Amino acid sequence: MRECIVYKPIGVIRSGHTKPEETPIQPVYSEGYQGRAEVFPEFAAGLRDLEGFSHIYLVYHMHRADRPRLAVKPFLQDVERGIVATRAPCRPNPIGLSVVRLVCREGNVLHLDAVDVLDGTPLLDIKPYTARFDRIEGTRNGWQDEVDEETARLRGRRGK
Amino acid sequence: MRECIVYKPIGVIRSGHTKPEETPIQPVYSEGYQGRAEVFPEFAAGLRDLEGFSHIYLVYHMHRADRPRLAVKPFLQDVERGIVATRAPCRPNPIGLSVVRLVCREGNVLHLDAVDVLDGTPLLDIKPYTARFDRIEGTRNGWQDEVDEETARLRGRRGK
């Protein structure tokens, strides 16, 4: 139950983001930042039919995350929170999750918009985002509901 | 770039699901199936503030997934699709993702509803589900849009 789990990247994420501190914190604050998921050729056949989806989940290894901490101040608020109540990268397992827009597929390359991922990030999985499974109505959003939209946008885009 | 990535579970998921073939395929088809995320005590401090959120992502290792395949027939449709255009478990990296309802937190134990995860599944990460980041409107949903709601529900619940 406490055994190590080993994954191998299925590709790499390419973007214009090279500095963590200048990278938007979520796709919703990354409008206009294009990028690519370059899937290794041996997995290309697994991408078939993905182009029917307008949005996809990228699941990735945040290779440049700071060492794990159990309490952090999230990007959107200056109040310390438990790490798993935030989306901060310095998690026990630095697994990243982003819902990005799939512009088109060219063979084993996915062209993406609204990319909030650092260039060179190892890609672990891709999943289709579907309204049926993933769009949840009427949620309570914890401390996030304390943050107004304007503040969230300014902080989320890193001031840009 | 092709280096192995090693994670350690932060806990274990408990549920009444012991047979993969009788386990609902997504939380949306798991209404009434309760479960728990038992987080190991050394990570308990990282759960603080999570109880403010009505829904959370569980990120987990699908330890009983079949060997990876690049083409599969998804649970909801008898047409072969590329693996990453589906949510089937037999992925190159069998990372599971479920948006479940957080009923309450009791120390290091999260009580959950709408659980579609097999009992004993290693937990890798938890993230808060937030309307701001995760509820995407107006998506195109590829082959899933071909499946009517009644069929999806029947198949998704495994006929129950």
PDB file of C-alpha atoms in Angstrom:
ATOM      1  CA  MET A   1       0.000   0.000   0.000  1.00  0.00           C
ATOM      2  CA  ARG A   2       2.997   2.244   0.460  1.00  0.00           C
ATOM      3  CA  GLU A   3       4.894   0.875  -2.483  1.00  0.00           C
ATOM      4  CA  CYS A   4       6.445   3.267  -4.949  1.00  0.00           C
ATOM      5  CA  ILE A   5       4.614   3.822  -8.191  1.00  0.00           C
ATOM      6  CA  VAL A   6       6.645   4.313 -11.339  1.00  0.00           C
ATOM      7  CA  TYR A   7       5.443   6.088 -14.461  1.00  0.00           C
ATOM      8  CA  LYS A   8       7.131   6.880 -17.752  1.00  0.00           C
ATOM      9  CA  PRO A   9       6.364  10.077 -19.664  1.00  0.00           C
ATOM     10  CA  ILE A  10       4.293   9.642 -22.819  1.00  0.00           C
ATOM     11  CA  GLY A  11       5.546  12.930 -24.214  1.00  0.00           C
ATOM     12  CA  VAL A  12       6.594  16.457 -23.406  1.00  0.00           C
ATOM     13  CA  ILE A  13       4.737  19.755 -23.122  1.00  0.00           C
ATOM     14  CA  ARG A  14       6.093  22.732 -25.088  1.00  0.00           C
ATOM     15  CA  SER A  15       5.198  26.305 -24.251  1.00  0.00           C
ATOM     16  CA  GLY A  16       6.649  29.788 -24.083  1.00  0.00           C
ATOM     17  CA  HIS A  17       6.775  29.594 -20.286  1.00  0.00           C
ATOM     18  CA  THR A  18      10.315  29.215 -19.025  1.00  0.00           C
ATOM     19  CA  LYS A  19      10.121  30.983 -15.656  1.00  0.00           C
ATOM     20  CA  PRO A  20       7.804  29.575 -12.998  1.00  0.00           C
ATOM     21  CA  GLU A  21       7.239  32.999 -11.442  1.00  0.00           C
ATOM     22  CA  GLU A  22       5.981  34.424 -14.770  1.00  0.00           C
ATOM     23  CA  THR A  23       3.780  31.466 -15.699  1.00  0.00           C
ATOM     24  CA  PRO A  24       0.017  31.893 -15.304  1.00  0.00           C
ATOM     25  CA  ILE A  25      -1.322  29.665 -12.581  1.00  0.00           C
ATOM     26  CA  GLN A  26      -4.220  28.051 -14.474  1.00  0.00           C
ATOM     27  CA  PRO A  27      -5.486  27.716 -18.054  1.00  0.00           C
ATOM     28  CA  VAL A  28      -8.334  30.141 -17.286  1.00  0.00           C
ATOM     29  CA  TYR A  29      -5.650  32.834 -16.884  1.00  0.00           C
ATOM     30  CA  SER A  30      -3.603  31.669 -19.883  1.00  0.00           C
ATOM     31  CA  GLU A  31      -5.793  32.816 -22.766  1.00  0.00           C
ATOM     32  CA  GLY A  32      -3.588  33.403 -25.804  1.00  0.00           C
ATOM     33  CA  TYR A  33      -0.655  31.361 -24.523  1.00  0.00           C
ATOM     34  CA  GLN A  34      -0.258  28.628 -27.102  1.00  0.00           C
ATOM     35  CA  GLY A  35       1.667  25.438 -26.638  1.00  0.00           C
ATOM     36  CA  ARG A  36       1.989  21.848 -27.789  1.00  0.00           C
ATOM     37  CA  ALA A  37       1.844  18.374 -26.378  1.00  0.00           C
ATOM     38  CA  GLU A  38       4.416  16.343 -28.280  1.00  0.00           C
ATOM     39  CA  VAL A  39       3.496  12.740 -27.704  1.00  0.00           C
ATOM     40  CA  PHE A  40       6.227  10.184 -28.288  1.00  0.00           C
ATOM     41  CA  PRO A  41       5.673   8.338 -31.590  1.00  0.00           C
ATOM     42  CA  GLU A  42       5.061   4.959 -29.944  1.00  0.00           C
ATOM     43  CA  PHE A  43       1.907   6.367 -28.299  1.00  0.00           C
ATOM     44  CA  ALA A  44       0.619   8.268 -31.353  1.00  0.00           C
ATOM     45  CA  ALA A  45      -2.050   5.630 -32.146  1.00  0.00           C
ATOM     46  CA  GLY A  46      -3.591   6.309 -28.733  1.00  0.00           C
ATOM     47  CA  LEU A  47      -4.496   9.871 -29.781  1.00  0.00           C
ATOM     48  CA  ARG A  48      -7.067   8.858 -32.393  1.00  0.00           C
ATOM     49  CA  ASP A  49     -10.483  10.542 -31.930  1.00  0.00           C
ATOM     50  CA  LEU A  50      -9.139  13.060 -29.423  1.00  0.00           C
ATOM     51  CA  GLU A  51      -9.626  15.868 -31.959  1.00  0.00           C
ATOM     52  CA  GLY A  52     -13.398  15.620 -31.447  1.00  0.00           C
ATOM     53  CA  PHE A  53     -12.993  17.183 -28.013  1.00  0.00           C
ATOM     54  CA  SER A  54     -12.602  20.926 -27.601  1.00  0.00           C
ATOM     55  CA  HIS A  55     -10.891  20.604 -24.203  1.00  0.00           C
ATOM     56  CA  ILE A  56      -8.562  18.010 -22.725  1.00  0.00           C
ATOM     57  CA  TYR A  57      -6.933  17.333 -19.397  1.00  0.00           C
ATOM     58  CA  LEU A  58      -3.170  17.313 -19.366  1.00  0.00           C
ATOM     59  CA  VAL A  59      -1.764  15.256 -16.499  1.00  0.00           C
ATOM     60  CA  TYR A  60       1.915  16.014 -16.010  1.00  0.00           C
ATOM     61  CA  HIS A  61       4.893  15.841 -13.720  1.00  0.00           C
ATOM     62  CA  MET A  62       5.740  19.297 -12.337  1.00  0.00           C
ATOM     63  CA  HIS A  63       9.458  18.719 -12.692  1.00  0.00           C
ATOM     64  CA  ARG A  64      10.435  22.139 -11.371  1.00  0.00           C
ATOM     65  CA  ALA A  65       8.182  22.195  -8.309  1.00  0.00           C
ATOM     66  CA  ASP A  66       9.730  23.225  -5.005  1.00  0.00           C
ATOM     67  CA  ARG A  67      10.137  20.545  -2.351  1.00  0.00           C
ATOM     68  CA  PRO A  68       6.806  19.466  -0.835  1.00  0.00           C
ATOM     69  CA  ARG A  69       5.235  21.527   1.925  1.00  0.00           C
ATOM     70  CA  LEU A  70       2.030  20.735   3.813  1.00  0.00           C
ATOM     71  CA  ALA A  71       0.951  24.361   4.252  1.00  0.00           C
ATOM     72  CA  VAL A  72       1.250  27.077   1.603  1.00  0.00           C
ATOM     73  CA  LYS A  73      -0.077  30.486   0.740  1.00  0.00           C
ATOM     74  CA  PRO A  74      -1.930  29.915  -2.533  1.00  0.00           C
ATOM     75  CA  PHE A  75      -1.219  32.207  -5.490  1.00  0.00           C
ATOM     76  CA  LEU A  76      -4.639  33.852  -5.157  1.00  0.00           C
ATOM     77  CA  GLN A  77      -4.652  34.682  -1.446  1.00  0.00           C
ATOM     78  CA  ASP A  78      -2.188  35.590   1.322  1.00  0.00           C
ATOM     79  CA  VAL A  79      -3.550  33.098   3.820  1.00  0.00           C
ATOM     80  CA  GLU A  80      -1.851  29.823   4.596  1.00  0.00           C
ATOM     81  CA  ARG A  81      -3.852  26.745   3.555  1.00  0.00           C
ATOM     82  CA  GLY A  82      -3.362  22.991   3.592  1.00  0.00           C
ATOM     83  CA  ILE A  83      -1.497  22.023   0.413  1.00  0.00           C
ATOM     84  CA  VAL A  84      -4.259  19.805  -0.994  1.00  0.00           C
ATOM     85  CA  ALA A  85      -6.801  22.602  -0.506  1.00  0.00           C
ATOM     86  CA  THR A  86      -4.735  24.505  -3.113  1.00  0.00           C
ATOM     87  CA  ARG A  87      -3.406  23.832  -6.595  1.00  0.00           C
ATOM     88  CA  ALA A  88       0.157  24.871  -5.685  1.00  0.00           C
ATOM     89  CA  PRO A  89       2.913  22.727  -7.245  1.00  0.00           C
ATOM     90  CA  CYS A  90       4.840  21.902  -4.045  1.00  0.00           C
ATOM     91  CA  ARG A  91       2.645  18.844  -3.316  1.00  0.00           C
ATOM     92  CA  PRO A  92       3.749  15.484  -1.899  1.00  0.00           C
ATOM     93  CA  ASN A  93       3.425  14.104  -5.451  1.00  0.00           C
ATOM     94  CA  PRO A  94       3.852  17.028  -7.863  1.00  0.00           C
ATOM     95  CA  ILE A  95       1.205  15.904 -10.348  1.00  0.00           C
ATOM     96  CA  GLY A  96      -0.152  18.768 -12.439  1.00  0.00           C
ATOM     97  CA  LEU A  97      -3.633  18.917 -13.948  1.00  0.00           C
ATOM     98  CA  SER A  98      -4.731  21.461 -16.546  1.00  0.00           C
ATOM     99  CA  VAL A  99      -7.833  21.687 -18.699  1.00  0.00           C
ATOM    100  CA  VAL A 100      -6.526  23.218 -21.929  1.00  0.00           C
ATOM    101  CA  ARG A 101      -8.137  23.945 -25.279  1.00  0.00           C
ATOM    102  CA  LEU A 102      -7.263  21.500 -28.056  1.00  0.00           C
ATOM    103  CA  VAL A 103      -6.853  23.557 -31.228  1.00  0.00           C
ATOM    104  CA  CYS A 104      -5.981  20.662 -33.534  1.00  0.00           C
ATOM    105  CA  ARG A 105      -4.007  17.469 -33.791  1.00  0.00           C
ATOM    106  CA  GLU A 106      -1.198  16.967 -36.275  1.00  0.00           C
ATOM    107  CA  GLY A 107      -0.160  13.331 -36.030  1.00  0.00           C
ATOM    108  CA  ASN A 108       1.457  12.921 -32.629  1.00  0.00           C
ATOM    109  CA  VAL A 109       1.438  16.656 -31.865  1.00  0.00           C
ATOM    110  CA  LEU A 110      -1.456  18.397 -30.144  1.00  0.00           C
ATOM    111  CA  HIS A 111      -1.702  22.137 -30.677  1.00  0.00           C
ATOM    112  CA  LEU A 112      -3.084  23.774 -27.555  1.00  0.00           C
ATOM    113  CA  ASP A 113      -4.341  27.106 -26.318  1.00  0.00           C
ATOM    114  CA  ALA A 114      -4.579  28.446 -22.755  1.00  0.00           C
ATOM    115  CA  VAL A 115      -1.423  26.643 -21.665  1.00  0.00           C
ATOM    116  CA  ASP A 116      -0.212  27.239 -18.103  1.00  0.00           C
ATOM    117  CA  VAL A 117       2.539  24.620 -18.149  1.00  0.00           C
ATOM    118  CA  LEU A 118       6.292  25.172 -18.165  1.00  0.00           C
ATOM    119  CA  ASP A 119       8.228  24.306 -21.311  1.00  0.00           C
ATOM    120  CA  GLY A 120       9.774  20.849 -21.161  1.00  0.00           C
ATOM    121  CA  THR A 121       7.317  19.402 -18.653  1.00  0.00           C
ATOM    122  CA  PRO A 122       6.991  15.599 -18.828  1.00  0.00           C
ATOM    123  CA  LEU A 123       3.504  14.534 -19.913  1.00  0.00           C
ATOM    124  CA  LEU A 124       2.011  11.553 -18.077  1.00  0.00           C
ATOM    125  CA  ASP A 125      -1.518  11.275 -19.434  1.00  0.00           C
ATOM    126  CA  ILE A 126      -4.189  12.985 -21.489  1.00  0.00           C
ATOM    127  CA  LYS A 127      -7.908  12.633 -20.880  1.00  0.00           C
ATOM    128  CA  PRO A 128     -10.852  14.086 -22.775  1.00  0.00           C
ATOM    129  CA  TYR A 129     -12.764  16.734 -20.809  1.00  0.00           C
ATOM    130  CA  THR A 130     -16.454  15.956 -21.096  1.00  0.00           C
ATOM    131  CA  ALA A 131     -19.427  18.001 -19.950  1.00  0.00           C
ATOM    132  CA  ARG A 132     -21.088  14.797 -18.742  1.00  0.00           C
ATOM    133  CA  PHE A 133     -18.309  13.807 -16.339  1.00  0.00           C
ATOM    134  CA  ASP A 134     -16.449  16.988 -15.549  1.00  0.00           C
ATOM    135  CA  ARG A 135     -18.728  20.001 -15.466  1.00  0.00           C
ATOM    136  CA  ILE A 136     -20.126  20.117 -11.946  1.00  0.00           C
ATOM    137  CA  GLU A 137     -22.806  22.661 -11.134  1.00  0.00           C
ATOM    138  CA  GLY A 138     -23.477  24.344  -7.815  1.00  0.00           C
ATOM    139  CA  THR A 139     -20.172  23.679  -6.109  1.00  0.00           C
ATOM    140  CA  ARG A 140     -18.966  25.243  -2.863  1.00  0.00           C
ATOM    141  CA  ASN A 141     -15.462  26.505  -3.500  1.00  0.00           C
ATOM    142  CA  GLY A 142     -13.995  26.965  -0.032  1.00  0.00           C
ATOM    143  CA  TRP A 143     -11.508  29.810   0.430  1.00  0.00           C
ATOM    144  CA  GLN A 144     -11.636  30.496  -3.313  1.00  0.00           C
ATOM    145  CA  ASP A 145     -15.102  32.001  -2.885  1.00  0.00           C
ATOM    146  CA  GLU A 146     -13.442  34.714  -0.749  1.00  0.00           C
ATOM    147  CA  VAL A 147     -11.361  35.899  -3.726  1.00  0.00           C
ATOM    148  CA  ASP A 148     -13.065  38.341  -6.107  1.00  0.00           C
ATOM    149  CA  GLU A 149     -12.753  37.839  -9.866  1.00  0.00           C
ATOM    150  CA  GLU A 150     -10.585  40.871 -10.501  1.00  0.00           C
ATOM    151  CA  THR A 151      -8.038  39.895  -7.865  1.00  0.00           C
ATOM    152  CA  ALA A 152      -8.059  36.296  -9.086  1.00  0.00           C
ATOM    153  CA  ARG A 153      -7.464  37.369 -12.666  1.00  0.00           C
ATOM    154  CA  LEU A 154      -4.653  39.769 -11.812  1.00  0.00           C
ATOM    155  CA  ARG A 155      -2.870  37.292  -9.579  1.00  0.00           C
ATOM    156  CA  GLY A 156      -3.668  34.334 -11.816  1.00  0.00           C
ATOM    157  CA  ARG A 157      -2.075  35.969 -14.847  1.00  0.00           C
ATOM    158  CA  ARG A 158       0.918  37.028 -12.752  1.00  0.00           C
ATOM    159  CA  GLY A 159       0.142  40.669 -13.200  1.00  0.00           C
ATOM    160  CA  LYS A 160       0.141  40.556 -17.014  1.00  0.00           C
TER     161      LYS A 160
ATOM    162  CA  MET B   1      12.868  13.596 -20.806  1.00  0.00           C
ATOM    163  CA  ARG B   2      12.142   9.889 -20.808  1.00  0.00           C
ATOM    164  CA  GLU B   3      13.256   9.329 -17.252  1.00  0.00           C
ATOM    165  CA  CYS B   4      11.057   7.343 -14.922  1.00  0.00           C
ATOM    166  CA  ILE B   5       8.963   9.299 -12.448  1.00  0.00           C
ATOM    167  CA  VAL B   6       8.442   7.848  -8.998  1.00  0.00           C
ATOM    168  CA  TYR B   7       5.549   8.693  -6.686  1.00  0.00           C
ATOM    169  CA  LYS B   8       4.584   7.444  -3.265  1.00  0.00           C
ATOM    170  CA  PRO B   9       0.932   7.061  -2.234  1.00  0.00           C
ATOM    171  CA  ILE B  10      -0.344   9.643   0.250  1.00  0.00           C
ATOM    172  CA  GLY B  11      -3.148   7.352   1.345  1.00  0.00           C
ATOM    173  CA  VAL B  12      -5.633   4.736   0.238  1.00  0.00           C
ATOM    174  CA  ILE B  13      -9.179   4.901  -1.130  1.00  0.00           C
ATOM    175  CA  ARG B  14     -11.820   2.756   0.572  1.00  0.00           C
ATOM    176  CA  SER B  15     -15.105   1.827  -1.080  1.00  0.00           C
ATOM    177  CA  GLY B  16     -17.568  -1.003  -1.461  1.00  0.00           C
ATOM    178  CA  HIS B  17     -16.301  -1.697  -4.978  1.00  0.00           C
ATOM    179  CA  THR B  18     -14.273  -4.889  -5.125  1.00  0.00           C
ATOM    180  CA  LYS B  19     -14.968  -6.077  -8.682  1.00  0.00           C
ATOM    181  CA  PRO B  20     -13.869  -3.890 -11.578  1.00  0.00           C
ATOM    182  CA  GLU B  21     -16.675  -5.150 -13.814  1.00  0.00           C
ATOM    183  CA  GLU B  22     -19.324  -4.061 -11.277  1.00  0.00           C
ATOM    184  CA  THR B  23     -17.811  -0.683 -10.478  1.00  0.00           C
ATOM    185  CA  PRO B  24     -19.506   2.381 -11.974  1.00  0.00           C
ATOM    186  CA  ILE B  25     -17.306   4.065 -14.520  1.00  0.00           C
ATOM    187  CA  GLN B  26     -17.504   7.655 -13.247  1.00  0.00           C
ATOM    188  CA  PRO B  27     -18.699   9.552 -10.151  1.00  0.00           C
ATOM    189  CA  VAL B  28     -21.710  10.870 -12.089  1.00  0.00           C
ATOM    190  CA  TYR B  29     -22.946   7.252 -12.204  1.00  0.00           C
ATOM    191  CA  SER B  30     -21.978   6.488  -8.602  1.00  0.00           C
ATOM    192  CA  GLU B  31     -24.622   8.435  -6.701  1.00  0.00           C
ATOM    193  CA  GLY B  32     -25.133   6.770  -3.321  1.00  0.00           C
ATOM    194  CA  TYR B  33     -21.863   4.841  -3.356  1.00  0.00           C
ATOM    195  CA  GLN B  34     -20.013   6.140  -0.333  1.00  0.00           C
ATOM    196  CA  GLY B  35     -16.341   5.754   0.329  1.00  0.00           C
ATOM    197  CA  ARG B  36     -13.361   7.228   2.137  1.00  0.00           C
ATOM    198  CA  ALA B  37      -9.957   8.626   1.386  1.00  0.00           C
ATOM    199  CA  GLU B  38      -7.717   7.577   4.270  1.00  0.00           C
ATOM    200  CA  VAL B  39      -4.723   9.864   4.105  1.00  0.00           C
ATOM    201  CA  PHE B  40      -1.591   8.663   5.864  1.00  0.00           C
ATOM    202  CA  PRO B  41      -1.083  10.538   9.152  1.00  0.00           C
ATOM    203  CA  GLU B  42       2.108  12.258   8.031  1.00  0.00           C
ATOM    204  CA  PHE B  43       0.134  14.149   5.365  1.00  0.00           C
ATOM    205  CA  ALA B  44      -2.880  14.996   7.551  1.00  0.00           C
ATOM    206  CA  ALA B  45      -1.802  18.628   8.025  1.00  0.00           C
ATOM    207  CA  GLY B  46      -2.023  19.090   4.258  1.00  0.00           C
ATOM    208  CA  LEU B  47      -5.817  18.518   4.359  1.00  0.00           C
ATOM    209  CA  ARG B  48      -6.605  21.690   6.274  1.00  0.00           C
ATOM    210  CA  ASP B  49      -9.268  23.904   4.610  1.00  0.00           C
ATOM    211  CA  LEU B  50     -10.277  21.167   2.158  1.00  0.00           C
ATOM    212  CA  GLU B  51     -13.647  20.836   3.919  1.00  0.00           C
ATOM    213  CA  GLY B  52     -14.719  24.170   2.443  1.00  0.00           C
ATOM    214  CA  PHE B  53     -14.997  22.536  -0.954  1.00  0.00           C
ATOM    215  CA  SER B  54     -18.046  20.481  -1.915  1.00  0.00           C
ATOM    216  CA  HIS B  55     -16.162  18.509  -4.574  1.00  0.00           C
ATOM    217  CA  ILE B  56     -12.583  17.332  -4.869  1.00  0.00           C
ATOM    218  CA  TYR B  57     -10.450  15.593  -7.441  1.00  0.00           C
ATOM    219  CA  LEU B  58      -8.992  12.274  -6.415  1.00  0.00           C
ATOM    220  CA  VAL B  59      -5.844  11.421  -8.372  1.00  0.00           C
ATOM    221  CA  TYR B  60      -4.978   7.763  -7.956  1.00  0.00           C
ATOM    222  CA  HIS B  61      -3.061   4.799  -9.270  1.00  0.00           C
ATOM    223  CA  MET B  62      -5.406   2.299 -10.951  1.00  0.00           C
ATOM    224  CA  HIS B  63      -3.591  -0.664  -9.501  1.00  0.00           C
ATOM    225  CA  ARG B  64      -5.856  -3.244 -11.082  1.00  0.00           C
ATOM    226  CA  ALA B  65      -5.925  -1.837 -14.599  1.00  0.00           C
ATOM    227  CA  ASP B  66      -5.317  -4.225 -17.481  1.00  0.00           C
ATOM    228  CA  ARG B  67      -2.062  -3.897 -19.396  1.00  0.00           C
ATOM    229  CA  PRO B  68      -1.974  -0.742 -21.558  1.00  0.00           C
ATOM    230  CA  ARG B  69      -3.632  -0.739 -24.971  1.00  0.00           C
ATOM    231  CA  LEU B  70      -3.607   2.098 -27.492  1.00  0.00           C
ATOM    232  CA  ALA B  71      -7.102   1.382 -28.844  1.00  0.00           C
ATOM    233  CA  VAL B  72     -10.115   0.394 -26.734  1.00  0.00           C
ATOM    234  CA  LYS B  73     -13.867   0.248 -26.902  1.00  0.00           C
ATOM    235  CA  PRO B  74     -14.978   2.718 -24.219  1.00  0.00           C
ATOM    236  CA  PHE B  75     -17.540   1.609 -21.642  1.00  0.00           C
ATOM    237  CA  LEU B  76     -20.197   3.844 -23.181  1.00  0.00           C
ATOM    238  CA  GLN B  77     -19.903   2.826 -26.831  1.00  0.00           C
ATOM    239  CA  ASP B  78     -19.007  -0.238 -28.938  1.00  0.00           C
ATOM    240  CA  VAL B  79     -16.636   1.616 -31.221  1.00  0.00           C
ATOM    241  CA  GLU B  80     -12.876   1.407 -30.909  1.00  0.00           C
ATOM    242  CA  ARG B  81     -11.231   4.705 -29.932  1.00  0.00           C
ATOM    243  CA  GLY B  82      -7.718   5.890 -29.177  1.00  0.00           C
ATOM    244  CA  ILE B  83      -7.036   5.246 -25.485  1.00  0.00           C
ATOM    245  CA  VAL B  84      -6.518   8.903 -24.526  1.00  0.00           C
ATOM    246  CA  ALA B  85      -9.825   9.844 -26.176  1.00  0.00           C
ATOM    247  CA  THR B  86     -11.427   7.642 -23.493  1.00  0.00           C
ATOM    248  CA  ARG B  87     -11.308   7.374 -19.719  1.00  0.00           C
ATOM    249  CA  ALA B  88     -10.605   3.612 -19.766  1.00  0.00           C
ATOM    250  CA  PRO B  89      -8.103   2.394 -17.149  1.00  0.00           C
ATOM    251  CA  CYS B  90      -5.747   0.494 -19.495  1.00  0.00           C
ATOM    252  CA  ARG B  91      -3.698   3.631 -20.248  1.00  0.00           C
ATOM    253  CA  PRO B  92       0.091   3.869 -20.697  1.00  0.00           C
ATOM    254  CA  ASN B  93       0.198   5.400 -17.181  1.00  0.00           C
ATOM    255  CA  PRO B  94      -2.890   4.156 -15.295  1.00  0.00           C
ATOM    256  CA  ILE B  95      -3.591   7.435 -13.481  1.00  0.00           C
ATOM    257  CA  GLY B  96      -7.208   7.755 -12.391  1.00  0.00           C
ATOM    258  CA  LEU B  97      -9.076  11.025 -11.969  1.00  0.00           C
ATOM    259  CA  SER B  98     -12.472  11.340 -10.263  1.00  0.00           C
ATOM    260  CA  VAL B  99     -14.433  14.375  -9.119  1.00  0.00           C
ATOM    261  CA  VAL B 100     -16.185  13.127  -5.982  1.00  0.00           C
ATOM    262  CA  ARG B 101     -18.367  14.823  -3.405  1.00  0.00           C
ATOM    263  CA  LEU B 102     -16.649  15.607  -0.109  1.00  0.00           C
ATOM    264  CA  VAL B 103     -19.191  14.905   2.654  1.00  0.00           C
ATOM    265  CA  CYS B 104     -16.933  15.806   5.570  1.00  0.00           C
ATOM    266  CA  ARG B 105     -13.437  15.517   6.937  1.00  0.00           C
ATOM    267  CA  GLU B 106     -12.621  13.678  10.142  1.00  0.00           C
ATOM    268  CA  GLY B 107      -8.954  14.295  10.838  1.00  0.00           C
ATOM    269  CA  ASN B 108      -7.023  12.444   8.155  1.00  0.00           C
ATOM    270  CA  VAL B 109     -10.110  10.698   6.772  1.00  0.00           C
ATOM    271  CA  LEU B 110     -12.272  12.196   4.038  1.00  0.00           C
ATOM    272  CA  HIS B 111     -15.819  10.881   3.802  1.00  0.00           C
ATOM    273  CA  LEU B 112     -16.917  10.832   0.187  1.00  0.00           C
ATOM    274  CA  ASP B 113     -20.004  10.277  -1.909  1.00  0.00           C
ATOM    275  CA  ALA B 114     -20.297   9.264  -5.586  1.00  0.00           C
ATOM    276  CA  VAL B 115     -17.196   7.076  -5.428  1.00  0.00           C
ATOM    277  CA  ASP B 116     -16.281   5.107  -8.578  1.00  0.00           C
ATOM    278  CA  VAL B 117     -12.936   3.834  -7.289  1.00  0.00           C
ATOM    279  CA  LEU B 118     -12.001   0.271  -6.342  1.00  0.00           C
ATOM    280  CA  ASP B 119     -11.375  -0.488  -2.681  1.00  0.00           C
ATOM    281  CA  GLY B 120      -7.683  -0.378  -1.792  1.00  0.00           C
ATOM    282  CA  THR B 121      -6.655   1.988  -4.578  1.00  0.00           C
ATOM    283  CA  PRO B 122      -3.462   3.956  -3.822  1.00  0.00           C
ATOM    284  CA  LEU B 123      -4.147   7.693  -3.572  1.00  0.00           C
ATOM    285  CA  LEU B 124      -1.576   9.986  -5.195  1.00  0.00           C
ATOM    286  CA  ASP B 125      -3.042  13.451  -4.837  1.00  0.00           C
ATOM    287  CA  ILE B 126      -6.139  15.434  -3.951  1.00  0.00           C
ATOM    288  CA  LYS B 127      -7.080  18.773  -5.475  1.00  0.00           C
ATOM    289  CA  PRO B 128     -10.008  21.068  -4.766  1.00  0.00           C
ATOM    290  CA  TYR B 129     -12.534  21.248  -7.615  1.00  0.00           C
ATOM    291  CA  THR B 130     -13.320  24.889  -8.233  1.00  0.00           C
ATOM    292  CA  ALA B 131     -15.947  26.417 -10.502  1.00  0.00           C
ATOM    293  CA  ARG B 132     -13.418  29.055 -11.534  1.00  0.00           C
ATOM    294  CA  PHE B 133     -10.818  26.632 -12.862  1.00  0.00           C
ATOM    295  CA  ASP B 134     -12.688  23.455 -13.651  1.00  0.00           C
ATOM    296  CA  ARG B 135     -16.211  24.147 -14.896  1.00  0.00           C
ATOM    297  CA  ILE B 136     -15.841  24.698 -18.626  1.00  0.00           C
ATOM    298  CA  GLU B 137     -18.896  25.803 -20.590  1.00  0.00           C
ATOM    299  CA  GLY B 138     -19.723  25.081 -24.204  1.00  0.00           C
ATOM    300  CA  THR B 139     -17.394  22.151 -24.787  1.00  0.00           C
ATOM    301  CA  ARG B 140     -17.428  19.833 -27.798  1.00  0.00           C
ATOM    302  CA  ASN B 141     -17.388  16.299 -26.445  1.00  0.00           C
ATOM    303  CA  GLY B 142     -16.263  14.197 -29.424  1.00  0.00           C
ATOM    304  CA  TRP B 143     -17.691  10.671 -29.647  1.00  0.00           C
ATOM    305  CA  GLN B 144     -19.398  11.155 -26.272  1.00  0.00           C
ATOM    306  CA  ASP B 145     -21.923  13.479 -27.911  1.00  0.00           C
ATOM    307  CA  GLU B 146     -23.103  10.447 -29.942  1.00  0.00           C
ATOM    308  CA  VAL B 147     -24.173   8.616 -26.765  1.00  0.00           C
ATOM    309  CA  ASP B 148     -27.626   9.484 -25.424  1.00  0.00           C
ATOM    310  CA  GLU B 149     -28.116  10.076 -21.705  1.00  0.00           C
ATOM    311  CA  GLU B 150     -30.149   6.955 -21.037  1.00  0.00           C
ATOM    312  CA  THR B 151     -27.577   4.666 -22.645  1.00  0.00           C
ATOM    313  CA  ALA B 152     -24.766   6.479 -20.862  1.00  0.00           C
ATOM    314  CA  ARG B 153     -26.464   6.118 -17.497  1.00  0.00           C
ATOM    315  CA  LEU B 154     -27.274   2.433 -17.952  1.00  0.00           C
ATOM    316  CA  ARG B 155     -23.796   1.554 -19.117  1.00  0.00           C
ATOM    317  CA  GLY B 156     -22.101   3.953 -16.715  1.00  0.00           C
ATOM    318  CA  ARG B 157     -23.785   2.365 -13.700  1.00  0.00           C
ATOM    319  CA  ARG B 158     -22.976  -1.097 -15.037  1.00  0.00           C
ATOM    320  CA  GLY B 159     -26.641  -1.916 -15.471  1.00  0.00           C
ATOM    321  CA  LYS B 160     -27.550  -1.188 -11.858  1.00  0.00           C
TER     322      LYS B 160
END
